[in-house]
Amino acid sequence: MKHLTILFLFLSSSVMGQEQLTLQQCVDFALANSLQTNAENAEIKSALVNRKYHYWSFIPDLSGSVGFNTSFGRRIDPFTNTFTTKSVNSQTFGLNSSVTVFDGFRFRYNKLVLDYSIQQKELSLEIRQNELLLRIIDLYTEQCKTSVQTSQSVLRIEKYRELQSIQQKLLKEGKITAIDTLKSHNSLLNEELLLAKLKSEQRLKNVELNFLIRAPLRTEHNFDPTSVSALTILPVLQKELEIEQLTLQAKVNENQWYADRAAIFPKLSLNGSFGTGFSSNRKDISLPGNPTIPWSNQIPQNLSENIGIYLNVPLFNHGSWLKNRELYEVKRMQMTQSIERTELEVERTRIENEQRLLFKKAEILQTEQITASFRAIYDKTVLLYSEGRISYSEVEIVFMEWQTKLTSLETLKLDYEKLSLLAK
């Protein structure tokens, strides 16, 4: 009874609490699971922040300055424009501002680089989601295959028990020996062990599936093989997304080159400043003893304003522009060839998938005919065995051939549906 106890434990623990789960539901849950795409979402947000603050680069900057200074020895006091040989204490306060009026279109090209960078991050998210989609499809179809194999194993156990009933009758009539009953009993034990193994494999894959769709890890599900063909969110060939990646990178390289090239253009900027200060060397000559003009009087008297336009013309930069131009040409040729090669790989994969679909369809039709033939042979073989005209070994051989083809047929159908998703 041990084998019956083990089988009961496996079957009872998997039946309770199971719910029907379609492939579409799995995909929806997985794509909504932000834990699986956390890194890609964070990169998109970072790229958006970089572009947002890029607009601020054309806003005038503003800085304040405060200085405290003590001078010794002979020097010219900037506040009195006279020589002094005494120790002079001075304080300065000011505001400075500057704005770039023209930078050779560097701002525009850097903005385009940031825009394409955002598209690259969004594409990385799409690639990750496509990988999740492909993995979910693989897991779901594998679970469907295991479910079919489990159902067939249960049916085989029933068939072995039916054969054992026939054997008991034949044994009483003296048409067979006890060897046949031992053989069928061993076959039954092996089938029960196979069923336990299938249930164990199904649980392990179920844990991974639950992890991807963010469901409780111990949750058991029933799977619907017909839902594979009903999937509305179709996967994309990874090579197609790779072409988009290469195209975006080519645009980033191009605009980065334009931004680097802007270094050879003149740069025009507007600067302005406003300030005041105090000097202990500034004396009031109208008063006896020439005392230092008070701090409260010097601050408004020493006000100064300045505004200027500056043109910076680059004349020689050690060949940096020439080097960047040659490096850009190398990258451009590399990207062009990579895109062409990947496009050929996509076309090759599509043709191969078409051929695989045609072969799978023909293989399914042929296997259906063979399976039906084996089923008919098995029914006649069991009839002959019940009459004592053939041995049990012949029955078991035909039975296993029929079951093998039946399993192969269901597997082929699921493989065909999965391959069809990529060929649409």
Short mmCIF file of N, CA, C and O in Angstrom, two decimals, residues 155 247 310 338 395 406 411:
data_model
loop_
_atom_site.label_atom_id
_atom_site.label_comp_id
_atom_site.label_asym_id
_atom_site.label_seq_id
_atom_site.Cartn_x
_atom_site.Cartn_y
_atom_site.Cartn_z
N LEU A 155 -4.60 8.07 -16.81
CA LEU A 155 -5.37 7.15 -17.68
C LEU A 155 -4.64 5.82 -17.85
O LEU A 155 -5.28 4.75 -17.88
N THR A 247 19.71 51.39 -34.14
CA THR A 247 19.28 52.60 -34.83
C THR A 247 19.31 53.81 -33.89
O THR A 247 19.78 54.89 -34.25
N TYR A 310 31.16 88.92 -24.37
CA TYR A 310 32.44 88.28 -24.63
C TYR A 310 32.29 87.28 -25.78
O TYR A 310 31.36 86.46 -25.78
N SER A 338 26.26 46.59 -38.57
CA SER A 338 25.56 45.80 -37.55
C SER A 338 24.06 45.76 -37.82
O SER A 338 23.42 44.72 -37.66
N VAL A 395 0.79 -7.08 -25.45
CA VAL A 395 -0.18 -6.04 -25.09
C VAL A 395 0.54 -4.78 -24.60
O VAL A 395 0.22 -3.66 -24.99
N LEU A 406 0.72 9.29 -28.39
CA LEU A 406 -0.30 10.20 -27.89
C LEU A 406 0.35 11.39 -27.17
O LEU A 406 -0.05 12.55 -27.37
N THR A 411 2.30 17.17 -27.39
CA THR A 411 3.48 18.04 -27.32
C THR A 411 3.66 18.81 -28.62
O THR A 411 3.97 20.01 -28.61
#
